[in-house]
Amino acid sequence: MNVDVSPSFASELLQAGLLIPMGSDGLYARSGLFESVVAGLDVMAGQLGADLHAERLSLPPAMSRAAFEQAGYMASFPQLAGTVHCFCGDEAHHRRLVQKLESHEDWTGEQTASDVVLTPAACYPVYPIIASRGKLPRGGHVVNVTAWCFRREPSRDPTRMQMFQMHEFVRLGTEAEVTSFRAAWVQRALGMAEHLVLPARIEVANDPFFGHAGKMMAASQVEQALKLELTIPVSSDETPTACMSFNNHRDKFGATWDIRTSDDTVAHTACVGFGLERLALALFRHHGLAVSAWPVTVRDAIGL
Ligand code: AMP
Ligand code: ZN
């Protein structure tokens, strides 16, 4: 499929009221239509893995700071993290805060970090939940999980949001189980893109690890092809957008959380993540802003 570059895609979306700016780049209210496309994709993603009889989990947009720390998020991605700070002072302290507010001074230092942070990816809170149950059953485990996620990457590009919804399937098991899970999902995802008449490609990718040491981690991730992405041209033809990712963590989270297989070896894990807004934006980009004009098969696939 040949797509023209559309520098005005962002403004068309805003003009059509599909996304409504909320005063910080990458933070949007969504119209009913936009959200119904997202909801349709969410259901479709779930159905794509129905044969796995996965455990269904729905997560809040925050997780425990202790789990976030243990997962090593601040070591790898401090630039993306969103922590939740709260006021927990007495009345004198409150007076100070109000004074600062009234004189338009920075009042945020009057708060302290709470024990929760914003969920950066749907799978992060899953590992400690599964670890708390003891050894995995024979054959391992699969979780089908959705969450609102936060990443501090403000941008005018509508595909780069600060808060977005992620639907993931998370596999925990032996190295072989995890490897074949990821390979199978690459094929499932390509089938989904074909069904949605979206021009998708699979590419080897890396996470945006911070700093100089991060560059080496990213290079090693690419070298071992631990992260694959399904990319679709959305905001630009030259730089297609990652709409899904397929991540093999090897035994990183198994070791971090002491997750063990039924024969007591450290579990391997993998996750496949659907970026629901990015997939929705890909549909609007390729089929137009009027859903009534979309191919019937595409509308049927997402129940519209
Ligand atoms: P990742 O954990 O970075 O592989 O993210 C999983 C999926 O979430 C990606 O493939 C995207 O589709 C989606 N995603 C990641 N970051 C953003 C963002 N800033 N805005 C919207 N969707 C995102
Ligand atoms: Zn994940």
PDB file of N, CA, C and O and ligand atoms in Angstrom, residues 121-124 127 145 151 166 168-170 227 245 247 249 253 270-273, ligand 2:
ATOM      1  N   ALA A 121       4.107   0.326  31.878  1.00  0.00           N
ATOM      2  CA  ALA A 121       3.736  -0.682  30.868  1.00  0.00           C
ATOM      3  C   ALA A 121       2.852  -1.694  31.570  1.00  0.00           C
ATOM      4  O   ALA A 121       3.030  -1.962  32.766  1.00  0.00           O
ATOM      5  N   ALA A 122       1.912  -2.260  30.813  1.00  0.00           N
ATOM      6  CA  ALA A 122       0.899  -3.115  31.450  1.00  0.00           C
ATOM      7  C   ALA A 122       1.494  -4.332  32.147  1.00  0.00           C
ATOM      8  O   ALA A 122       0.938  -4.841  33.117  1.00  0.00           O
ATOM      9  N   CYS A 123       2.654  -4.799  31.667  1.00  0.00           N
ATOM     10  CA  CYS A 123       3.151  -6.056  32.242  1.00  0.00           C
ATOM     11  C   CYS A 123       3.919  -5.867  33.550  1.00  0.00           C
ATOM     12  O   CYS A 123       4.063  -6.828  34.315  1.00  0.00           O
ATOM     13  N   TYR A 124       4.400  -4.663  33.844  1.00  0.00           N
ATOM     14  CA  TYR A 124       5.246  -4.493  35.046  1.00  0.00           C
ATOM     15  C   TYR A 124       4.585  -4.973  36.343  1.00  0.00           C
ATOM     16  O   TYR A 124       5.231  -5.652  37.140  1.00  0.00           O
ATOM     17  N   TYR A 127       4.298  -9.262  37.107  1.00  0.00           N
ATOM     18  CA  TYR A 127       5.311 -10.216  37.591  1.00  0.00           C
ATOM     19  C   TYR A 127       5.251 -10.427  39.113  1.00  0.00           C
ATOM     20  O   TYR A 127       5.241 -11.574  39.564  1.00  0.00           O
ATOM     21  N   VAL A 145      -3.741  -8.789  29.879  1.00  0.00           N
ATOM     22  CA  VAL A 145      -3.819  -7.652  30.804  1.00  0.00           C
ATOM     23  C   VAL A 145      -3.965  -6.325  30.054  1.00  0.00           C
ATOM     24  O   VAL A 145      -3.381  -6.133  28.988  1.00  0.00           O
ATOM     25  N   ARG A 151       4.022   7.618  30.155  1.00  0.00           N
ATOM     26  CA  ARG A 151       5.450   7.832  29.848  1.00  0.00           C
ATOM     27  C   ARG A 151       5.656   9.315  29.601  1.00  0.00           C
ATOM     28  O   ARG A 151       4.931   9.928  28.826  1.00  0.00           O
ATOM     29  N   MET A 166      -2.630   0.177  26.950  1.00  0.00           N
ATOM     30  CA  MET A 166      -1.867  -0.954  26.430  1.00  0.00           C
ATOM     31  C   MET A 166      -2.588  -2.251  26.773  1.00  0.00           C
ATOM     32  O   MET A 166      -3.064  -2.427  27.883  1.00  0.00           O
ATOM     33  N   GLU A 168      -1.819  -6.240  26.789  1.00  0.00           N
ATOM     34  CA  GLU A 168      -0.677  -7.161  26.651  1.00  0.00           C
ATOM     35  C   GLU A 168      -1.078  -8.604  26.937  1.00  0.00           C
ATOM     36  O   GLU A 168      -1.963  -8.870  27.756  1.00  0.00           O
ATOM     37  N   PHE A 169      -0.384  -9.522  26.278  1.00  0.00           N
ATOM     38  CA  PHE A 169      -0.367 -10.921  26.689  1.00  0.00           C
ATOM     39  C   PHE A 169       1.031 -11.180  27.245  1.00  0.00           C
ATOM     40  O   PHE A 169       2.027 -10.838  26.595  1.00  0.00           O
ATOM     41  N   VAL A 170       1.084 -11.720  28.445  1.00  0.00           N
ATOM     42  CA  VAL A 170       2.372 -11.961  29.112  1.00  0.00           C
ATOM     43  C   VAL A 170       2.527 -13.467  29.309  1.00  0.00           C
ATOM     44  O   VAL A 170       1.629 -14.123  29.861  1.00  0.00           O
ATOM     45  N   LYS A 227      13.767  -7.462  21.171  1.00  0.00           N
ATOM     46  CA  LYS A 227      12.557  -6.650  20.988  1.00  0.00           C
ATOM     47  C   LYS A 227      12.237  -6.551  19.499  1.00  0.00           C
ATOM     48  O   LYS A 227      13.088  -6.150  18.702  1.00  0.00           O
ATOM     49  N   SER A 245       4.570  -4.335  20.244  1.00  0.00           N
ATOM     50  CA  SER A 245       5.925  -4.845  20.469  1.00  0.00           C
ATOM     51  C   SER A 245       5.876  -6.266  21.004  1.00  0.00           C
ATOM     52  O   SER A 245       4.871  -6.694  21.596  1.00  0.00           O
ATOM     53  N   ASN A 247       8.351  -8.704  23.131  1.00  0.00           N
ATOM     54  CA  ASN A 247       9.554  -8.579  23.949  1.00  0.00           C
ATOM     55  C   ASN A 247       9.913  -9.896  24.624  1.00  0.00           C
ATOM     56  O   ASN A 247       9.077 -10.476  25.316  1.00  0.00           O
ATOM     57  N   HIS A 249      12.125 -11.120  27.472  1.00  0.00           N
ATOM     58  CA  HIS A 249      12.920 -10.600  28.591  1.00  0.00           C
ATOM     59  C   HIS A 249      13.935 -11.628  29.070  1.00  0.00           C
ATOM     60  O   HIS A 249      14.648 -11.362  30.034  1.00  0.00           O
ATOM     61  N   PHE A 253      13.003 -10.851  34.435  1.00  0.00           N
ATOM     62  CA  PHE A 253      11.954 -10.666  35.444  1.00  0.00           C
ATOM     63  C   PHE A 253      11.796 -11.915  36.315  1.00  0.00           C
ATOM     64  O   PHE A 253      11.451 -11.808  37.493  1.00  0.00           O
ATOM     65  N   ALA A 270       7.999 -13.330  28.411  1.00  0.00           N
ATOM     66  CA  ALA A 270       7.899 -12.509  27.197  1.00  0.00           C
ATOM     67  C   ALA A 270       6.559 -11.807  27.257  1.00  0.00           C
ATOM     68  O   ALA A 270       5.636 -12.264  27.942  1.00  0.00           O
ATOM     69  N   CYS A 271       6.466 -10.683  26.561  1.00  0.00           N
ATOM     70  CA  CYS A 271       5.168 -10.026  26.484  1.00  0.00           C
ATOM     71  C   CYS A 271       4.957  -9.516  25.066  1.00  0.00           C
ATOM     72  O   CYS A 271       5.908  -9.218  24.349  1.00  0.00           O
ATOM     73  N   VAL A 272       3.679  -9.477  24.688  1.00  0.00           N
ATOM     74  CA  VAL A 272       3.318  -8.844  23.429  1.00  0.00           C
ATOM     75  C   VAL A 272       2.366  -7.704  23.784  1.00  0.00           C
ATOM     76  O   VAL A 272       1.401  -7.907  24.514  1.00  0.00           O
ATOM     77  N   GLY A 273       2.695  -6.505  23.327  1.00  0.00           N
ATOM     78  CA  GLY A 273       1.919  -5.319  23.721  1.00  0.00           C
ATOM     79  C   GLY A 273       1.264  -4.670  22.513  1.00  0.00           C
ATOM     80  O   GLY A 273       1.935  -4.397  21.506  1.00  0.00           O
TER      81      GLY A 273
HETATM   82 ZN    ZN B   2       5.302  -5.857  28.576  1.00  0.00          ZN
END
